[in-house]
Amino acid sequence: MELPFAESWKIKMVEPIRKSTREEREKWLAEANYNVFQLAADHVYIDCLTDSGTGAMSDRQWAALMMGDESYAGSRSFYELRDVICRLTGFSYVIPTHQGRAAENVLFSALIKEGDVAPGNSHFDTTKGHIESRKAVALDCTVDEAKNTQLEVPFKGNVDIKKLEAALEKDADKIPFIIVTITNNTAGGQPVSMQNLRDVRRVADKYNKRVIFDSARFAENAYFIKTREEGYADKSIKEITREMFDLADGMTMSAKKDGIVNMGGFIATRHEDWYEAAKKFCIPFEGYLTYGGMNGRDMAALAVGLDENTEFDNLDTRIKQVQFLASLLDEYGIPYQRPAGGHAIFVDANKILSNVPKEEFPAQTLTIELYREAGIRGCEIGYILADRDPITRENRFGGLDLLRLCIARRVYTDNHMRVIAAALKNVYDRRNEITRGVEIVWEAPLMRHFTVKLRPLG
Ligand SMILES: *Cc1c(COP(=O)(O)O)cnc(C)c1O
């Protein structure tokens, strides 16, 4: 008989987690004002809030941590990190930063000025923030397919090349770079194909523009190219990674995702002029050039993490786990953004809690119900996160209203996935009894989801 699929690692250290009672959760929810960001992590049984900085390091990474060189200048750990990045991407100029948004802050300080336009595929919220705060425009050129949650296409994260060309034709002189996010986080961890990256490069070359990859999940993107795109089945993840970055001029990286460290990031580029320009901002914002925002030991662990997570087996274990959870939801008929992305499942709350009016935030209501049911913490990616329109101050109900369930790397087992799916099914089975949602009692003017205070209705 064919042997079943299993994880490509075994477990050397464990961290106990604790279940709670419904009464306890009811009390904690009220204390948190029905906002799961306000819950103590100790009050969470299975935490699917984010896959950022929540992964488990390997024995090799922990060993590297002990070997870290904390020298202020010229740290050996920096050179180790730089060499791995250069080998994977071909970029020889590297600036470490404390996380991904810091890489954006440093690089964009050098590249973006007021009135600029930075086209890309669904810019991540901090990326967008760092563009817009410089009074520039983050122009979204994602393919339209990404908006339809039920459409099953392999590369839903792609850039729409027609939209990109139109932007370049109109505003070429205002465009400092094109930015492609791999995988496309905002569209649900959806990958970008090699063909699409090649097409972006062709358009960029035509207009003499440079291309940046926002690379937080570049290894997961390479996995999807290998498993879904014609001609890549026999290539290694490292070969595919190199081929992707050969199509870019530079990258920003949140190492908390595919670097499998708990904190860190970097900028890398092949261009000396970009490096020289970014250097000036690294020193005052982050730190000296050979550590930026990172400890020596964290750079050492990141160098190992990048090397490990560009191996097929590690990625296969991770992505298959996300797909396993998706298959359970399929079995129970629970709708989510299809196909499952690399790092999370996005449950379509509007389709489930169809009795809850949008003014009462169905996805937030579903997030609360899932926690109430089993102590599982997801996160609303919907109408609360969308904030109010800056001019009319009305809520924005135009987009999707989703419950995101992120899966941490190498942290939970498939049995935890079964618990998540079963808890969601229990909520799903009583969906018609859930007719009321929540109302906002207090909110911040921007990024309100982190601190919003809510009250349950009915
Ligand atoms: C997480 C993330 C960032 C920001 O990185 P931080 O490390 O959280 O600051 C930028 N872009 C993408 C696509 C991300 O997923």
Short mmCIF file of C-alpha atoms and ligand atoms in Angstrom, two decimals:
data_model
loop_
_atom_site.label_atom_id
_atom_site.label_comp_id
_atom_site.label_asym_id
_atom_site.label_seq_id
_atom_site.Cartn_x
_atom_site.Cartn_y
_atom_site.Cartn_z
CA MET A 1 0.00 0.00 0.00
CA GLU A 2 1.13 3.57 -0.65
CA LEU A 3 2.38 5.26 2.48
CA PRO A 4 0.37 8.31 3.61
CA PHE A 5 1.81 11.82 3.57
CA ALA A 6 3.51 12.94 6.80
CA GLU A 7 5.47 15.88 8.18
CA SER A 8 9.11 16.27 7.10
CA TRP A 9 10.23 16.90 10.71
CA LYS A 10 9.83 15.45 14.18
CA ILE A 11 9.25 17.39 17.39
CA LYS A 12 12.04 18.04 19.91
CA MET A 13 10.45 20.62 22.20
CA VAL A 14 6.81 21.20 23.10
CA GLU A 15 4.83 24.08 24.58
CA PRO A 16 1.68 23.13 26.50
CA ILE A 17 -1.57 24.81 25.47
CA ARG A 18 -4.69 24.92 27.56
CA LYS A 19 -8.35 24.50 26.78
CA SER A 20 -10.92 26.67 28.54
CA THR A 21 -14.60 26.48 29.40
CA ARG A 22 -17.33 28.33 27.57
CA GLU A 23 -18.03 30.37 30.75
CA GLU A 24 -14.38 31.45 30.94
CA ARG A 25 -14.35 32.44 27.27
CA GLU A 26 -17.59 34.39 27.67
CA LYS A 27 -16.01 36.39 30.49
CA TRP A 28 -12.73 36.95 28.60
CA LEU A 29 -14.59 38.04 25.46
CA ALA A 30 -16.52 40.65 27.44
CA GLU A 31 -13.30 41.87 29.09
CA ALA A 32 -11.73 42.13 25.62
CA ASN A 33 -14.70 44.17 24.36
CA TYR A 34 -15.33 41.42 21.79
CA ASN A 35 -12.08 42.27 20.03
CA VAL A 36 -9.79 39.20 19.77
CA PHE A 37 -6.66 41.42 19.57
CA GLN A 38 -7.42 42.36 23.18
CA LEU A 39 -7.43 38.74 24.41
CA ALA A 40 -4.47 37.43 26.41
CA ALA A 41 -2.74 34.73 24.34
CA ASP A 42 -2.96 32.43 27.39
CA HIS A 43 -6.73 32.54 26.96
CA VAL A 44 -6.45 31.16 23.42
CA TYR A 45 -6.42 27.40 22.73
CA ILE A 46 -5.42 27.39 19.03
CA ASP A 47 -4.09 30.70 17.75
CA CYS A 48 -4.71 31.45 14.07
CA LEU A 49 -4.39 35.22 14.40
CA THR A 50 -1.34 35.45 12.13
CA ASP A 51 1.52 33.45 10.60
CA SER A 52 3.87 36.39 11.20
CA GLY A 53 6.67 35.69 13.66
CA THR A 54 4.74 32.74 15.10
CA GLY A 55 6.67 29.90 13.43
CA ALA A 56 8.78 27.30 15.26
CA MET A 57 12.53 27.48 14.64
CA SER A 58 14.42 24.28 13.88
CA ASP A 59 17.21 22.75 15.96
CA ARG A 60 19.68 24.14 13.39
CA GLN A 61 18.25 27.62 13.83
CA TRP A 62 18.47 27.43 17.64
CA ALA A 63 22.05 26.20 17.30
CA ALA A 64 22.85 29.12 14.96
CA LEU A 65 21.36 31.49 17.52
CA MET A 66 24.02 30.45 20.03
CA MET A 67 26.72 31.15 17.44
CA GLY A 68 25.50 34.68 16.69
CA ASP A 69 28.14 37.42 16.54
CA GLU A 70 26.98 40.58 18.32
CA SER A 71 29.76 42.81 17.01
CA TYR A 72 28.49 46.30 16.28
CA ALA A 73 30.26 46.49 12.92
CA GLY A 74 31.21 43.71 10.56
CA SER A 75 29.36 40.94 12.42
CA ARG A 76 30.10 37.46 11.09
CA SER A 77 26.35 36.73 11.33
CA PHE A 78 25.67 39.59 8.92
CA TYR A 79 28.04 38.12 6.35
CA GLU A 80 26.41 34.69 6.76
CA LEU A 81 23.01 36.24 6.18
CA ARG A 82 24.21 38.32 3.22
CA ASP A 83 25.78 35.27 1.59
CA VAL A 84 22.60 33.17 1.87
CA ILE A 85 20.48 36.01 0.48
CA CYS A 86 22.93 36.54 -2.36
CA ARG A 87 22.99 32.84 -3.18
CA LEU A 88 19.17 32.61 -3.19
CA THR A 89 18.38 35.86 -5.01
CA GLY A 90 21.51 37.07 -6.76
CA PHE A 91 21.24 40.39 -4.85
CA SER A 92 24.61 41.35 -3.40
CA TYR A 93 23.59 44.48 -1.46
CA VAL A 94 21.76 43.62 1.78
CA ILE A 95 20.44 45.85 4.58
CA PRO A 96 18.94 44.08 7.65
CA THR A 97 15.93 45.77 9.27
CA HIS A 98 13.85 44.96 12.34
CA GLN A 99 10.91 43.74 10.27
CA GLY A 100 9.26 44.08 6.84
CA ARG A 101 7.65 47.47 7.35
CA ALA A 102 11.04 48.86 8.42
CA ALA A 103 12.51 47.66 5.12
CA GLU A 104 9.70 49.53 3.37
CA ASN A 105 10.31 52.63 5.46
CA VAL A 106 14.04 52.71 4.68
CA LEU A 107 13.82 51.88 0.97
CA PHE A 108 10.76 54.04 0.22
CA SER A 109 12.35 57.00 2.03
CA ALA A 110 15.00 56.83 -0.68
CA LEU A 111 12.74 56.08 -3.65
CA ILE A 112 9.31 57.69 -3.24
CA LYS A 113 8.41 61.35 -3.40
CA GLU A 114 5.13 63.25 -3.28
CA GLY A 115 2.93 62.72 -6.34
CA ASP A 116 4.54 59.39 -7.32
CA VAL A 117 2.57 56.31 -8.35
CA ALA A 118 3.66 52.78 -7.33
CA PRO A 119 1.67 50.16 -9.25
CA GLY A 120 1.45 46.58 -7.98
CA ASN A 121 -0.79 43.67 -7.00
CA SER A 122 -2.85 44.40 -3.84
CA HIS A 123 -0.17 46.18 -1.80
CA PHE A 124 0.01 44.89 1.77
CA ASP A 125 -1.41 47.41 4.28
CA THR A 126 1.97 48.57 5.68
CA THR A 127 3.33 48.83 2.12
CA LYS A 128 0.35 50.92 1.13
CA GLY A 129 0.75 52.97 4.30
CA HIS A 130 4.40 53.73 3.54
CA ILE A 131 3.50 54.80 -0.01
CA GLU A 132 0.45 56.88 0.94
CA SER A 133 2.13 58.58 3.91
CA ARG A 134 4.60 59.99 1.37
CA LYS A 135 1.62 61.45 -0.54
CA ALA A 136 2.07 58.95 -3.35
CA VAL A 137 -0.45 56.50 -4.81
CA ALA A 138 -0.41 52.70 -4.35
CA LEU A 139 -2.15 51.70 -7.58
CA ASP A 140 -3.73 48.25 -7.40
CA CYS A 141 -3.36 46.33 -10.67
CA THR A 142 -4.39 42.85 -9.39
CA VAL A 143 -6.27 40.54 -11.78
CA ASP A 144 -10.07 40.78 -11.40
CA GLU A 145 -10.32 37.03 -10.68
CA ALA A 146 -8.96 37.70 -7.17
CA LYS A 147 -12.26 39.35 -6.17
CA ASN A 148 -14.37 36.25 -6.83
CA THR A 149 -13.84 33.93 -3.83
CA GLN A 150 -15.35 30.86 -5.54
CA LEU A 151 -13.30 30.98 -8.75
CA GLU A 152 -10.70 28.20 -8.81
CA VAL A 153 -7.68 29.52 -10.74
CA PRO A 154 -4.04 28.62 -10.01
CA PHE A 155 -2.44 32.09 -9.90
CA LYS A 156 -5.02 34.41 -8.40
CA GLY A 157 -2.32 36.75 -7.11
CA ASN A 158 -1.16 37.85 -10.56
CA VAL A 159 -0.67 41.39 -11.80
CA ASP A 160 -3.11 42.37 -14.57
CA ILE A 161 -0.62 43.28 -17.29
CA LYS A 162 -3.14 45.45 -19.17
CA LYS A 163 -3.81 47.53 -16.05
CA LEU A 164 -0.07 47.82 -15.46
CA GLU A 165 0.65 48.95 -19.04
CA ALA A 166 -2.16 51.49 -18.85
CA ALA A 167 -0.63 52.92 -15.66
CA LEU A 168 2.80 53.15 -17.29
CA GLU A 169 1.43 54.74 -20.42
CA LYS A 170 -0.38 57.36 -18.38
CA ASP A 171 2.10 58.10 -15.58
CA ALA A 172 5.51 56.72 -16.60
CA ASP A 173 7.38 59.79 -15.34
CA LYS A 174 5.76 59.48 -11.87
CA ILE A 175 6.52 55.79 -11.38
CA PRO A 176 9.69 55.10 -9.32
CA PHE A 177 9.20 51.30 -9.42
CA ILE A 178 6.68 48.50 -9.85
CA ILE A 179 6.08 46.37 -6.73
CA VAL A 180 4.93 42.76 -6.93
CA THR A 181 3.90 40.96 -3.73
CA ILE A 182 4.77 37.24 -3.73
CA THR A 183 2.57 35.58 -2.60
CA ASN A 184 -0.25 38.09 -2.78
CA ASN A 185 -1.17 38.27 0.92
CA THR A 186 -4.14 40.62 0.62
CA ALA A 187 -5.77 38.46 -2.07
CA GLY A 188 -5.57 35.46 0.30
CA GLY A 189 -1.99 34.19 0.05
CA GLN A 190 -2.50 33.62 -3.66
CA PRO A 191 0.59 33.00 -5.82
CA VAL A 192 1.98 34.89 -8.80
CA SER A 193 3.13 32.77 -11.76
CA MET A 194 6.62 32.90 -13.28
CA GLN A 195 4.98 33.84 -16.58
CA ASN A 196 3.34 36.82 -14.89
CA LEU A 197 6.65 37.88 -13.32
CA ARG A 198 8.22 37.64 -16.80
CA ASP A 199 5.42 39.77 -18.25
CA VAL A 200 5.90 42.39 -15.53
CA ARG A 201 9.63 42.45 -16.34
CA ARG A 202 8.91 42.91 -20.05
CA VAL A 203 6.62 45.87 -19.40
CA ALA A 204 9.08 47.35 -16.90
CA ASP A 205 11.92 47.08 -19.43
CA LYS A 206 9.81 48.69 -22.12
CA TYR A 207 9.35 51.75 -19.90
CA ASN A 208 12.82 51.53 -18.34
CA LYS A 209 11.46 50.93 -14.82
CA ARG A 210 12.72 48.82 -11.95
CA VAL A 211 10.80 46.08 -10.15
CA ILE A 212 10.67 45.35 -6.39
CA PHE A 213 9.34 42.11 -4.95
CA ASP A 214 7.59 42.36 -1.59
CA SER A 215 8.89 38.92 -0.73
CA ALA A 216 7.44 37.90 2.68
CA ARG A 217 6.23 34.54 1.26
CA PHE A 218 8.54 34.12 -1.75
CA ALA A 219 9.31 30.46 -0.89
CA GLU A 220 5.61 29.56 -0.76
CA ASN A 221 5.26 31.31 -4.12
CA ALA A 222 8.08 29.18 -5.53
CA TYR A 223 6.30 26.06 -4.21
CA PHE A 224 3.13 26.98 -6.08
CA ILE A 225 5.12 27.60 -9.28
CA LYS A 226 6.72 24.18 -8.92
CA THR A 227 3.44 22.38 -8.27
CA ARG A 228 1.11 24.34 -10.58
CA GLU A 229 3.02 25.93 -13.48
CA GLU A 230 4.03 24.00 -16.56
CA GLY A 231 7.75 23.39 -16.92
CA TYR A 232 8.68 23.71 -13.24
CA ALA A 233 7.84 20.30 -11.75
CA ASP A 234 11.44 19.10 -12.01
CA LYS A 235 13.12 22.29 -10.81
CA SER A 236 14.20 22.73 -7.19
CA ILE A 237 12.69 25.47 -5.00
CA LYS A 238 16.11 27.15 -4.92
CA GLU A 239 16.31 27.16 -8.73
CA ILE A 240 12.81 28.59 -9.00
CA THR A 241 13.59 31.18 -6.31
CA ARG A 242 16.64 32.35 -8.25
CA GLU A 243 14.67 32.48 -11.49
CA MET A 244 11.99 34.64 -9.83
CA PHE A 245 14.48 37.12 -8.37
CA ASP A 246 16.40 37.28 -11.66
CA LEU A 247 13.29 39.14 -12.85
CA ALA A 248 13.51 41.81 -10.11
CA ASP A 249 15.83 44.66 -9.17
CA GLY A 250 15.38 44.49 -5.43
CA MET A 251 13.26 43.18 -2.60
CA THR A 252 11.76 44.08 0.74
CA MET A 253 11.36 41.16 3.14
CA SER A 254 9.47 40.42 6.30
CA ALA A 255 11.59 37.55 7.64
CA LYS A 256 8.80 36.74 10.13
CA LYS A 257 7.07 34.78 7.40
CA ASP A 258 9.19 32.62 5.08
CA GLY A 259 12.40 33.33 7.03
CA ILE A 260 10.85 31.43 9.98
CA VAL A 261 12.26 33.77 12.60
CA ASN A 262 10.19 35.57 15.20
CA MET A 263 11.44 39.04 14.27
CA GLY A 264 13.44 40.47 11.38
CA GLY A 265 13.52 41.69 7.82
CA PHE A 266 15.78 43.11 5.14
CA ILE A 267 16.23 45.00 1.90
CA ALA A 268 18.29 43.42 -0.88
CA THR A 269 19.13 44.72 -4.33
CA ARG A 270 21.50 44.30 -7.26
CA HIS A 271 21.87 48.07 -7.73
CA GLU A 272 24.55 50.06 -5.97
CA ASP A 273 22.63 53.35 -6.39
CA TRP A 274 19.60 51.95 -4.51
CA TYR A 275 21.88 50.60 -1.79
CA GLU A 276 23.69 53.92 -1.40
CA ALA A 277 20.39 55.81 -1.24
CA ALA A 278 18.85 53.40 1.31
CA LYS A 279 21.99 53.36 3.51
CA LYS A 280 21.40 56.99 4.46
CA PHE A 281 18.03 56.08 5.98
CA CYS A 282 19.07 52.78 7.54
CA ILE A 283 21.52 54.37 9.95
CA PRO A 284 19.16 56.90 11.59
CA PHE A 285 15.99 54.72 11.42
CA GLU A 286 17.31 51.22 12.12
CA GLY A 287 20.99 51.02 13.01
CA TYR A 288 24.44 50.55 11.56
CA LEU A 289 24.59 48.79 8.17
CA THR A 290 25.78 45.37 9.31
CA TYR A 291 22.95 44.86 11.80
CA GLY A 292 20.23 47.36 10.83
CA GLY A 293 17.42 46.41 13.17
CA MET A 294 18.60 42.91 14.10
CA ASN A 295 20.63 41.11 16.74
CA GLY A 296 23.61 39.14 15.44
CA ARG A 297 22.02 35.91 16.71
CA ASP A 298 18.75 36.66 14.92
CA MET A 299 20.62 37.22 11.64
CA ALA A 300 22.35 33.86 12.18
CA ALA A 301 19.02 32.09 12.76
CA LEU A 302 17.51 33.84 9.72
CA ALA A 303 20.36 32.71 7.47
CA VAL A 304 19.56 29.10 8.40
CA GLY A 305 15.78 29.66 8.18
CA LEU A 306 16.02 31.01 4.62
CA ASP A 307 18.12 28.05 3.58
CA GLU A 308 15.77 25.50 5.19
CA ASN A 309 12.56 27.01 3.96
CA THR A 310 13.72 26.94 0.35
CA GLU A 311 13.75 23.15 0.50
CA PHE A 312 10.74 21.38 -0.98
CA ASP A 313 9.92 19.04 1.91
CA ASN A 314 9.57 21.83 4.45
CA LEU A 315 7.22 23.80 2.18
CA ASP A 316 5.31 20.68 1.18
CA THR A 317 4.57 19.90 4.83
CA ARG A 318 3.35 23.43 5.43
CA ILE A 319 1.20 23.94 2.36
CA LYS A 320 -0.31 20.46 2.57
CA GLN A 321 -1.43 21.29 6.12
CA VAL A 322 -3.23 24.41 4.95
CA GLN A 323 -4.78 22.33 2.15
CA PHE A 324 -5.78 19.64 4.65
CA LEU A 325 -7.77 22.20 6.64
CA ALA A 326 -9.34 23.38 3.36
CA SER A 327 -10.35 19.81 2.49
CA LEU A 328 -12.17 19.48 5.83
CA LEU A 329 -14.05 22.72 5.16
CA ASP A 330 -14.96 21.33 1.72
CA GLU A 331 -16.33 18.22 3.40
CA TYR A 332 -18.54 20.38 5.66
CA GLY A 333 -19.60 22.72 2.84
CA ILE A 334 -18.07 25.82 4.46
CA PRO A 335 -17.23 28.49 1.83
CA TYR A 336 -13.76 30.08 1.72
CA GLN A 337 -11.53 31.93 -0.76
CA ARG A 338 -10.61 29.28 -3.36
CA PRO A 339 -8.20 27.73 -3.95
CA ALA A 340 -6.62 27.70 -0.45
CA GLY A 341 -3.60 30.02 -0.36
CA GLY A 342 -0.19 29.37 1.15
CA HIS A 343 -0.53 30.62 4.69
CA ALA A 344 -4.20 30.91 5.58
CA ILE A 345 -7.81 30.05 4.88
CA PHE A 346 -10.14 33.00 4.36
CA VAL A 347 -13.68 31.98 5.33
CA ASP A 348 -16.44 33.84 3.49
CA ALA A 349 -18.46 35.16 6.46
CA ASN A 350 -21.08 36.94 4.36
CA LYS A 351 -22.09 33.65 2.78
CA ILE A 352 -22.33 31.91 6.19
CA LEU A 353 -23.93 34.52 8.45
CA SER A 354 -26.31 35.76 5.80
CA ASN A 355 -28.85 36.76 8.48
CA VAL A 356 -26.47 39.24 10.07
CA PRO A 357 -26.77 42.65 8.38
CA LYS A 358 -23.48 44.03 7.06
CA GLU A 359 -23.87 47.02 9.41
CA GLU A 360 -23.42 44.49 12.23
CA PHE A 361 -20.14 43.06 10.86
CA PRO A 362 -20.71 39.38 9.92
CA ALA A 363 -17.00 38.41 9.75
CA GLN A 364 -16.29 39.91 13.18
CA THR A 365 -19.38 38.09 14.48
CA LEU A 366 -18.07 34.81 13.05
CA THR A 367 -14.63 35.49 14.59
CA ILE A 368 -16.29 35.93 18.00
CA GLU A 369 -18.46 32.82 17.54
CA LEU A 370 -15.44 30.64 16.69
CA TYR A 371 -13.60 31.82 19.79
CA ARG A 372 -16.72 31.30 21.90
CA GLU A 373 -17.13 27.79 20.47
CA ALA A 374 -13.62 26.43 21.07
CA GLY A 375 -11.12 29.14 22.05
CA ILE A 376 -9.80 29.39 18.49
CA ARG A 377 -8.57 32.86 17.55
CA GLY A 378 -8.95 33.93 13.93
CA CYS A 379 -9.02 37.49 12.69
CA GLU A 380 -11.53 39.63 10.82
CA ILE A 381 -10.33 40.75 7.38
CA GLY A 382 -13.43 42.64 6.48
CA TYR A 383 -15.57 45.69 7.13
CA ILE A 384 -13.96 46.66 10.45
CA LEU A 385 -10.45 46.31 9.02
CA ALA A 386 -11.53 48.38 5.99
CA ASP A 387 -11.85 51.49 8.24
CA ARG A 388 -14.14 54.40 7.35
CA ASP A 389 -13.99 56.41 4.14
CA PRO A 390 -11.61 59.30 4.93
CA ILE A 391 -14.00 61.89 3.48
CA THR A 392 -17.56 60.71 4.17
CA ARG A 393 -16.59 58.87 7.41
CA GLU A 394 -19.01 56.11 6.40
CA ASN A 395 -18.15 52.44 6.89
CA ARG A 396 -16.82 50.82 3.71
CA PHE A 397 -18.91 47.79 2.81
CA GLY A 398 -17.63 47.43 -0.76
CA GLY A 399 -15.04 44.68 -0.29
CA LEU A 400 -15.04 41.13 1.02
CA ASP A 401 -15.91 40.28 4.63
CA LEU A 402 -13.73 37.36 5.66
CA LEU A 403 -12.61 35.43 8.72
CA ARG A 404 -8.90 34.69 8.26
CA LEU A 405 -7.43 31.57 9.82
CA CYS A 406 -3.64 31.79 9.59
CA ILE A 407 -1.58 28.67 10.12
CA ALA A 408 1.72 29.15 11.97
CA ARG A 409 4.71 27.35 10.44
CA ARG A 410 5.67 24.03 12.12
CA VAL A 411 3.55 24.78 15.22
CA TYR A 412 0.27 22.85 15.11
CA THR A 413 -0.49 19.29 14.01
CA ASP A 414 -3.19 18.03 11.69
CA ASN A 415 -5.22 17.14 14.77
CA HIS A 416 -5.39 20.84 15.58
CA MET A 417 -6.63 21.41 12.02
CA ARG A 418 -9.41 18.88 12.74
CA VAL A 419 -10.40 20.82 15.86
CA ILE A 420 -10.48 24.11 13.96
CA ALA A 421 -12.66 22.60 11.22
CA ALA A 422 -15.02 20.89 13.68
CA ALA A 423 -15.46 24.06 15.73
CA LEU A 424 -16.21 26.01 12.58
CA LYS A 425 -18.70 23.34 11.52
CA ASN A 426 -20.51 23.64 14.86
CA VAL A 427 -20.87 27.38 14.30
CA TYR A 428 -21.88 26.73 10.68
CA ASP A 429 -24.60 24.29 11.78
CA ARG A 430 -26.27 26.96 13.92
CA ARG A 431 -25.68 29.77 11.42
CA ASN A 432 -29.40 30.42 10.89
CA GLU A 433 -29.90 31.10 14.60
CA ILE A 434 -27.26 33.84 14.47
CA THR A 435 -29.20 36.89 13.38
CA ARG A 436 -27.50 39.73 15.20
CA GLY A 437 -23.90 40.92 15.10
CA VAL A 438 -22.02 43.61 16.97
CA GLU A 439 -21.96 47.39 17.15
CA ILE A 440 -18.98 49.67 17.61
CA VAL A 441 -18.78 51.38 21.01
CA TRP A 442 -15.41 53.05 20.49
CA GLU A 443 -12.96 53.16 17.57
CA ALA A 444 -9.67 54.80 16.59
CA PRO A 445 -9.72 57.02 13.48
CA LEU A 446 -7.27 54.72 11.61
CA MET A 447 -6.37 50.99 11.85
CA ARG A 448 -9.35 50.65 14.16
CA HIS A 449 -9.42 46.85 14.16
CA PHE A 450 -6.57 46.54 16.68
CA THR A 451 -8.29 48.55 19.42
CA VAL A 452 -11.98 48.75 18.49
CA LYS A 453 -14.44 48.17 21.35
CA LEU A 454 -17.60 46.28 20.43
CA ARG A 455 -20.93 45.32 21.98
CA PRO A 456 -22.95 42.25 20.97
CA LEU A 457 -26.48 43.00 19.76
CA GLY A 458 -29.43 40.75 20.60
C1 LIG B 1 3.92 41.00 6.89
C2 LIG B 1 4.07 41.66 5.59
C3 LIG B 1 4.70 42.90 5.46
C4 LIG B 1 5.17 43.69 6.66
O1 LIG B 1 6.10 43.01 7.40
P1 LIG B 1 6.24 43.13 8.99
O2 LIG B 1 7.36 42.22 9.29
O3 LIG B 1 4.93 42.71 9.59
O4 LIG B 1 6.54 44.55 9.28
C5 LIG B 1 4.83 43.43 4.19
N1 LIG B 1 4.36 42.80 3.12
C6 LIG B 1 3.75 41.60 3.20
C7 LIG B 1 3.26 40.93 1.96
C8 LIG B 1 3.57 41.00 4.43
O5 LIG B 1 2.93 39.82 4.51
#
